[in-house]
Amino acid sequence: MKNTFGNALCVTIFGESHGPAIGAVLDGLAPGLAVDEEFIRHQLALRRPSGRISTARCEADEFRIVSGVHEGRTTGSPLCILIPNADTKSGDYSTSIARPGHADYTAECKYHGYQDARGGGHFSGRITAALVAAGALVLPALGKKGIVIGTHISRCAGVKDAALSSDEATLIHQLSALNDIPFAVLDESAGERMRAAIEAARAEGDSVGGVLETAIVGLPAGLGEPWFDSVESLLSHALFSIPAVKGVEFGDGFALADQLGSVANDTLWMQEGRVVTKTNHNGGIAGGITGGMPVVFRCAIKPTPTIAKTQKTIDMKTNTQVEYGGRGRHDPCIVHRARVVVDSVAALVVADLLTQRYGVEGWQ
């Protein structure tokens, strides 16, 4: 099992949903970076469940940084952050019934029954709290370099939010506002309809998914490689590691397939001594390399697989067909909680790209 991502700045995640703790190790941070523990708490709070549109499991996420920080600044050695698990109910989970839509069966195939199956074990979305904490360690450093990352719920349960602005100054304002609210929408009336749809699905014992749209503003031109380490490749690699992400597209994405080249091409312009593109159909990336425009991408989030409705599945111990109705605590929708995970993963990828190009201390 490989649990490490990154080339120059590497993050390793560990732990299980119902184990003693989860956590992350960041290796490759420059010495002297300020560590803002209040900001880490803020980011973890954005991921935390709330109200009827989320699971009843609510962890305090009282993290501890156990290495790599001295007197509030990074030392340059590996930084380890631990997040204890406390609100667990392991008795709600069977060790033999393969829950539809979960990794129970595939985990059994790979680990031959030695995996911790409680609450999804190492496959659980619970582990994303460690990614959020790791991302919160680098986001302030990116902000000091003028790099802003933000995500909104573009669509949820068929309800659409307002669009991100194509004007860069307005876009930065939008992203900054989104990062301060728990339900990340630009149009609050759309957000209310989304919440109502989530609660309706919950009442039916079902769940819903949606689409998250992310923008990264302020990246310098020239990051990334033309082939296997293109910006799209690295971001997609990391984003598909987030549980429930089933699709990633950049710029206009699949809609580009129906456009003419004269429309899809982003023409180059000079604006106040800076090269810009008139449009951003390709999401700020050409040839796998950033061009200085906002990098824009979307992630499709599938409906939460644990639902109350009875479904057909198998008992892995007896190899017999059985019926399963979801037990335990689960989210009728995880889209609103996943957005801060996407921001955090994007921040880790960007920090790695910057470290590769400018060195450990060259950008931080």
PDB file of C-alpha atoms in Angstrom, residues 52 196-207 308-309 332:
ATOM      1  CA  ARG A  52     -29.213  17.251   9.191  1.00  0.00           C
ATOM      2  CA  ALA A 196     -33.538  21.044   0.892  1.00  0.00           C
ATOM      3  CA  ALA A 197     -32.683  18.420  -1.746  1.00  0.00           C
ATOM      4  CA  ILE A 198     -30.127  16.822   0.583  1.00  0.00           C
ATOM      5  CA  GLU A 199     -32.658  16.653   3.427  1.00  0.00           C
ATOM      6  CA  ALA A 200     -35.242  15.173   1.062  1.00  0.00           C
ATOM      7  CA  ALA A 201     -32.813  12.432   0.050  1.00  0.00           C
ATOM      8  CA  ARG A 202     -32.071  11.757   3.709  1.00  0.00           C
ATOM      9  CA  ALA A 203     -35.769  11.413   4.477  1.00  0.00           C
ATOM     10  CA  GLU A 204     -36.010   8.799   1.730  1.00  0.00           C
ATOM     11  CA  GLY A 205     -33.031   6.905   3.137  1.00  0.00           C
ATOM     12  CA  ASP A 206     -30.963   7.910   0.113  1.00  0.00           C
ATOM     13  CA  SER A 207     -28.078  10.231  -0.789  1.00  0.00           C
ATOM     14  CA  ALA A 308     -30.682   3.282   4.502  1.00  0.00           C
ATOM     15  CA  LYS A 309     -32.374   1.597   1.540  1.00  0.00           C
ATOM     16  CA  PRO A 332     -26.756  12.035   2.901  1.00  0.00           C
TER      17      PRO A 332
END
